[in-house]
Amino acid sequence: MTSVLAKGTTTIFNAACEPYIKQLCSMLISMGARIQGVGSNLLTIEGVDILHGCEHTLLSDMIEVGSFIGLAAMTGSEITIKNAGLPHLGLIPDVFSRLGIKMEFAGDDILIPAQDHYEVESYMDGSIMTIADAPWPGFTPDLISIVLVIATQARGSILIHQKMFESRLFFVDKLIDMGAKIILCDPHRATVIGLDHKYPLRSIRMSSPDIRAGVALLIAALSAQGISIIDNIEQIDRGYQNIDSRLRDLGADIKRINS
């Protein structure tokens, strides 16, 4: 964004290339910017003197889409996600399918039917399924926490490998307190033994350590028996606008309280 108005040529190496980065580049180009290599890890920007207005439609947030898929599966609810941006979701639908979550696609919408059970796939040799994050077009690290919490109520076991960031799995102690069967192998790997909805999670009071762990804990709380309280929800608000009112519209019993 800065370089499009800077004098001369700017080269960005090892650039992110997720769909929302491509969308930003497309919008800037529509405004008069000169950007080459859109969608790749190498961007070359020729600075211009001025930008002009344009009309641009934003993509749906793929992290929110994945979060609502996980919410539907975890709570056994039927949810339709409108205008999900299917061509731009990459591996997200495939990974949730590997967890046994059914999805139906109609145009640009995703219907997640209510499921009492979902079964994790296993490899042909019977070894445990592994889900790992990777740079785009690999599976986004921002949905690893969602996959982990969904796996707690799956039929079967799964190994979650968080490769790209530090300390992203340090919220599993809260899930264990809620009754989940999770073995934290090391700071980057956790083995989840699914409860197959036979033993619902129990409510506790917990704190949101970051955006993605926070919404994973929120999904766990919505599926748990009893009343859960989540502190430090400012972290969740950073990534999920008006999440409490939107969940109420879906039928959730949730309210924001002043501590």
GROMACS .gro file of C-alpha atoms in nm:
model
  259
    1MET     CA    1   0.000   0.000   0.000
    2THR     CA    2   0.287   0.236   0.076
    3SER     CA    3   0.497   0.141  -0.224
    4VAL     CA    4   0.226   0.214  -0.484
    5LEU     CA    5   0.278   0.587  -0.414
    6ALA     CA    6   0.652   0.570  -0.349
    7LYS     CA    7   0.893   0.702  -0.610
    8GLY     CA    8   1.072   0.437  -0.815
    9THR     CA    9   1.042   0.060  -0.814
   10THR     CA   10   0.977  -0.147  -0.501
   11THR     CA   11   1.031  -0.524  -0.492
   12ILE     CA   12   0.872  -0.738  -0.222
   13PHE     CA   13   1.028  -1.082  -0.182
   14ASN     CA   14   0.857  -1.370   0.001
   15ALA     CA   15   0.525  -1.188  -0.021
   16ALA     CA   16   0.211  -1.350   0.116
   17CYS     CA   17  -0.018  -1.465  -0.164
   18GLU     CA   18  -0.347  -1.552   0.007
   19PRO     CA   19  -0.666  -1.452  -0.179
   20TYR     CA   20  -0.715  -1.140   0.033
   21ILE     CA   21  -0.367  -1.018  -0.065
   22LYS     CA   22  -0.456  -1.073  -0.431
   23GLN     CA   23  -0.779  -0.881  -0.373
   24LEU     CA   24  -0.589  -0.589  -0.223
   25CYS     CA   25  -0.358  -0.583  -0.523
   26SER     CA   26  -0.654  -0.601  -0.763
   27MET     CA   27  -0.822  -0.308  -0.591
   28LEU     CA   28  -0.504  -0.099  -0.595
   29ILE     CA   29  -0.458  -0.176  -0.965
   30SER     CA   30  -0.816  -0.062  -1.026
   31MET     CA   31  -0.720   0.261  -0.849
   32GLY     CA   32  -0.426   0.317  -1.082
   33ALA     CA   33  -0.140   0.129  -0.913
   34ARG     CA   34   0.116  -0.064  -1.117
   35ILE     CA   35   0.177  -0.403  -0.958
   36GLN     CA   36   0.327  -0.710  -1.124
   37GLY     CA   37   0.337  -1.067  -0.990
   38VAL     CA   38  -0.005  -1.061  -0.823
   39GLY     CA   39  -0.070  -1.401  -0.666
   40SER     CA   40   0.299  -1.491  -0.646
   41ASN     CA   41   0.563  -1.452  -0.374
   42LEU     CA   42   0.741  -1.179  -0.572
   43LEU     CA   43   0.570  -0.842  -0.619
   44THR     CA   44   0.716  -0.558  -0.825
   45ILE     CA   45   0.554  -0.219  -0.778
   46GLU     CA   46   0.615   0.087  -0.996
   47GLY     CA   47   0.526   0.394  -0.795
   48VAL     CA   48   0.261   0.632  -0.932
   49ASP     CA   49   0.186   0.993  -0.842
   50ILE     CA   50  -0.181   0.956  -0.757
   51LEU     CA   51  -0.457   0.698  -0.715
   52HIS     CA   52  -0.822   0.740  -0.810
   53GLY     CA   53  -1.142   0.587  -0.679
   54CYS     CA   54  -1.285   0.252  -0.782
   55GLU     CA   55  -1.564   0.010  -0.698
   56HIS     CA   56  -1.460  -0.319  -0.537
   57THR     CA   57  -1.647  -0.601  -0.363
   58LEU     CA   58  -1.466  -0.760  -0.069
   59LEU     CA   59  -1.421  -1.134  -0.039
   60SER     CA   60  -1.579  -1.320   0.247
   61ASP     CA   61  -1.333  -1.384   0.531
   62MET     CA   62  -1.215  -1.741   0.476
   63ILE     CA   63  -1.122  -1.774   0.844
   64GLU     CA   64  -1.477  -1.683   0.945
   65VAL     CA   65  -1.613  -1.930   0.690
   66GLY     CA   66  -1.399  -2.208   0.839
   67SER     CA   67  -1.496  -2.106   1.191
   68PHE     CA   68  -1.868  -2.129   1.115
   69ILE     CA   69  -1.820  -2.470   0.950
   70GLY     CA   70  -1.655  -2.583   1.272
   71LEU     CA   71  -1.930  -2.425   1.482
   72ALA     CA   72  -2.197  -2.616   1.290
   73ALA     CA   73  -2.014  -2.948   1.328
   74MET     CA   74  -1.933  -2.903   1.696
   75THR     CA   75  -2.290  -2.810   1.794
   76GLY     CA   76  -2.466  -3.051   1.554
   77SER     CA   77  -2.640  -2.757   1.385
   78GLU     CA   78  -2.749  -2.690   1.031
   79ILE     CA   79  -2.598  -2.366   0.904
   80THR     CA   80  -2.592  -2.207   0.559
   81ILE     CA   81  -2.300  -1.976   0.483
   82LYS     CA   82  -2.394  -1.732   0.209
   83ASN     CA   83  -2.144  -1.592  -0.042
   84ALA     CA   84  -1.862  -1.799   0.104
   85GLY     CA   85  -1.615  -1.726  -0.178
   86LEU     CA   86  -1.576  -2.094  -0.269
   87PRO     CA   87  -1.315  -2.046  -0.543
   88HIS     CA   88  -1.090  -1.872  -0.289
   89LEU     CA   89  -1.108  -2.116   0.005
   90GLY     CA   90  -0.821  -2.339  -0.108
   91LEU     CA   91  -0.784  -2.653   0.103
   92ILE     CA   92  -1.030  -2.545   0.373
   93PRO     CA   93  -1.330  -2.754   0.253
   94ASP     CA   94  -1.103  -3.054   0.189
   95VAL     CA   95  -0.957  -3.046   0.541
   96PHE     CA   96  -1.300  -3.028   0.703
   97SER     CA   97  -1.415  -3.314   0.480
   98ARG     CA   98  -1.123  -3.522   0.612
   99LEU     CA   99  -1.269  -3.468   0.957
  100GLY     CA  100  -1.594  -3.624   0.837
  101ILE     CA  101  -1.791  -3.300   0.816
  102LYS     CA  102  -2.052  -3.305   0.540
  103MET     CA  103  -2.094  -2.998   0.323
  104GLU     CA  104  -2.321  -2.919   0.032
  105PHE     CA  105  -2.233  -2.649  -0.221
  106ALA     CA  106  -2.490  -2.443  -0.411
  107GLY     CA  107  -2.351  -2.159  -0.618
  108ASP     CA  108  -2.131  -1.967  -0.377
  109ASP     CA  109  -2.311  -2.093  -0.065
  110ILE     CA  110  -2.217  -2.372   0.175
  111LEU     CA  111  -2.478  -2.576   0.360
  112ILE     CA  112  -2.352  -2.771   0.660
  113PRO     CA  113  -2.626  -3.019   0.753
  114ALA     CA  114  -2.683  -3.120   1.115
  115GLN     CA  115  -2.468  -3.423   1.203
  116ASP     CA  116  -2.485  -3.631   1.518
  117HIS     CA  117  -2.145  -3.784   1.438
  118TYR     CA  118  -1.851  -3.714   1.211
  119GLU     CA  119  -1.565  -3.958   1.162
  120VAL     CA  120  -1.203  -3.870   1.096
  121GLU     CA  121  -1.051  -4.036   0.790
  122SER     CA  122  -0.756  -4.267   0.840
  123TYR     CA  123  -0.470  -4.346   0.607
  124MET     CA  124  -0.469  -4.666   0.403
  125ASP     CA  125  -0.215  -4.823   0.638
  126GLY     CA  126  -0.431  -4.740   0.940
  127SER     CA  127  -0.201  -4.470   1.076
  128ILE     CA  128  -0.342  -4.163   1.248
  129MET     CA  129  -0.463  -3.872   1.039
  130THR     CA  130  -0.238  -3.564   1.054
  131ILE     CA  131  -0.350  -3.206   0.990
  132ALA     CA  132  -0.071  -2.950   0.953
  133ASP     CA  133  -0.059  -2.586   0.849
  134ALA     CA  134   0.154  -2.450   0.565
  135PRO     CA  135   0.201  -2.128   0.367
  136TRP     CA  136  -0.067  -2.065   0.105
  137PRO     CA  137  -0.187  -2.261  -0.089
  138GLY     CA  138  -0.144  -2.494   0.209
  139PHE     CA  139  -0.389  -2.507   0.499
  140THR     CA  140  -0.403  -2.176   0.684
  141PRO     CA  141  -0.257  -2.176   1.038
  142ASP     CA  142  -0.545  -1.954   1.152
  143LEU     CA  143  -0.783  -2.252   1.137
  144ILE     CA  144  -0.564  -2.503   1.320
  145SER     CA  145  -0.726  -2.416   1.654
  146ILE     CA  146  -1.072  -2.463   1.500
  147VAL     CA  147  -0.977  -2.804   1.362
  148LEU     CA  148  -0.837  -2.902   1.701
  149VAL     CA  149  -1.155  -2.816   1.890
  150ILE     CA  150  -1.374  -2.992   1.630
  151ALA     CA  151  -1.158  -3.302   1.662
  152THR     CA  152  -1.239  -3.326   2.034
  153GLN     CA  153  -1.590  -3.450   1.944
  154ALA     CA  154  -1.502  -3.648   1.631
  155ARG     CA  155  -1.507  -4.024   1.599
  156GLY     CA  156  -1.142  -4.124   1.579
  157SER     CA  157  -0.807  -3.967   1.660
  158ILE     CA  158  -0.602  -3.701   1.488
  159LEU     CA  159  -0.258  -3.541   1.518
  160ILE     CA  160  -0.256  -3.161   1.492
  161HIS     CA  161   0.080  -3.016   1.384
  162GLN     CA  162   0.112  -2.637   1.416
  163LYS     CA  163   0.430  -2.567   1.220
  164MET     CA  164   0.424  -2.197   1.140
  165PHE     CA  165   0.378  -2.013   1.472
  166GLU     CA  166   0.489  -2.045   1.831
  167SER     CA  167   0.257  -2.090   2.131
  168ARG     CA  168  -0.058  -2.143   1.923
  169LEU     CA  169  -0.142  -2.469   2.104
  170PHE     CA  170  -0.111  -2.338   2.457
  171PHE     CA  171  -0.488  -2.314   2.496
  172VAL     CA  172  -0.545  -2.691   2.498
  173ASP     CA  173  -0.522  -2.698   2.878
  174LYS     CA  174  -0.859  -2.520   2.884
  175LEU     CA  175  -1.009  -2.784   2.655
  176ILE     CA  176  -0.866  -3.056   2.878
  177ASP     CA  177  -1.028  -2.887   3.177
  178MET     CA  178  -1.355  -2.905   2.981
  179GLY     CA  179  -1.316  -3.281   2.944
  180ALA     CA  180  -1.142  -3.311   2.607
  181LYS     CA  181  -0.891  -3.592   2.555
  182ILE     CA  182  -0.579  -3.418   2.425
  183ILE     CA  183  -0.213  -3.510   2.459
  184LEU     CA  184   0.018  -3.211   2.406
  185CYS     CA  185   0.321  -3.385   2.255
  186ASP     CA  186   0.532  -3.069   2.234
  187PRO     CA  187   0.468  -2.696   2.173
  188HIS     CA  188   0.379  -2.767   1.809
  189ARG     CA  189   0.195  -3.103   1.813
  190ALA     CA  190  -0.115  -3.231   1.989
  191THR     CA  191  -0.292  -3.565   1.961
  192VAL     CA  192  -0.669  -3.543   1.997
  193ILE     CA  193  -0.875  -3.850   2.088
  194GLY     CA  194  -1.231  -3.779   1.979
  195LEU     CA  195  -1.520  -3.824   2.220
  196ASP     CA  196  -1.771  -3.890   1.937
  197HIS     CA  197  -2.030  -3.670   2.113
  198LYS     CA  198  -2.074  -3.944   2.375
  199TYR     CA  199  -1.933  -3.721   2.647
  200PRO     CA  200  -2.014  -3.351   2.603
  201LEU     CA  201  -1.762  -3.094   2.718
  202ARG     CA  202  -1.831  -2.925   3.051
  203SER     CA  203  -1.844  -2.554   3.118
  204ILE     CA  204  -1.559  -2.363   3.283
  205ARG     CA  205  -1.430  -2.005   3.316
  206MET     CA  206  -1.141  -1.934   3.081
  207SER     CA  207  -0.952  -1.652   2.913
  208SER     CA  208  -0.901  -1.594   2.542
  209PRO     CA  209  -0.523  -1.593   2.475
  210ASP     CA  210  -0.549  -1.478   2.111
  211ILE     CA  211  -0.800  -1.438   1.828
  212ARG     CA  212  -0.801  -1.793   1.691
  213ALA     CA  213  -0.773  -1.978   2.022
  214GLY     CA  214  -1.042  -1.748   2.159
  215VAL     CA  215  -1.299  -1.838   1.896
  216ALA     CA  216  -1.207  -2.207   1.930
  217LEU     CA  217  -1.282  -2.182   2.302
  218LEU     CA  218  -1.606  -1.999   2.219
  219ILE     CA  219  -1.711  -2.287   1.992
  220ALA     CA  220  -1.622  -2.534   2.266
  221ALA     CA  221  -1.830  -2.334   2.516
  222LEU     CA  222  -2.132  -2.329   2.282
  223SER     CA  223  -2.121  -2.710   2.266
  224ALA     CA  224  -2.057  -2.762   2.639
  225GLN     CA  225  -2.305  -2.835   2.913
  226GLY     CA  226  -2.364  -2.551   3.157
  227ILE     CA  227  -2.260  -2.188   3.155
  228SER     CA  228  -1.909  -2.094   3.042
  229ILE     CA  229  -1.748  -1.754   3.088
  230ILE     CA  230  -1.473  -1.631   2.854
  231ASP     CA  231  -1.257  -1.339   2.967
  232ASN     CA  232  -1.040  -1.114   2.749
  233ILE     CA  233  -1.291  -1.125   2.463
  234GLU     CA  234  -1.127  -0.821   2.305
  235GLN     CA  235  -0.902  -1.076   2.136
  236ILE     CA  236  -1.203  -1.243   1.972
  237ASP     CA  237  -1.349  -0.906   1.871
  238ARG     CA  238  -1.031  -0.832   1.673
  239GLY     CA  239  -1.119  -1.100   1.421
  240TYR     CA  240  -1.494  -1.154   1.453
  241GLN     CA  241  -1.709  -0.843   1.437
  242ASN     CA  242  -2.025  -0.847   1.652
  243ILE     CA  243  -1.977  -1.219   1.709
  244ASP     CA  244  -2.216  -1.235   2.005
  245SER     CA  245  -2.514  -1.078   1.824
  246ARG     CA  246  -2.451  -1.286   1.512
  247LEU     CA  247  -2.444  -1.605   1.717
  248ARG     CA  248  -2.766  -1.503   1.891
  249ASP     CA  249  -2.924  -1.469   1.548
  250LEU     CA  250  -2.828  -1.834   1.493
  251GLY     CA  251  -2.995  -1.935   1.818
  252ALA     CA  252  -2.700  -1.932   2.058
  253ASP     CA  253  -2.758  -1.847   2.423
  254ILE     CA  254  -2.479  -1.595   2.462
  255LYS     CA  255  -2.444  -1.248   2.612
  256ARG     CA  256  -2.168  -0.998   2.668
  257ILE     CA  257  -2.110  -0.905   3.032
  258ASN     CA  258  -1.909  -0.630   3.199
  259SER     CA  259  -1.664  -0.777   3.448
   0.00000   0.00000   0.00000
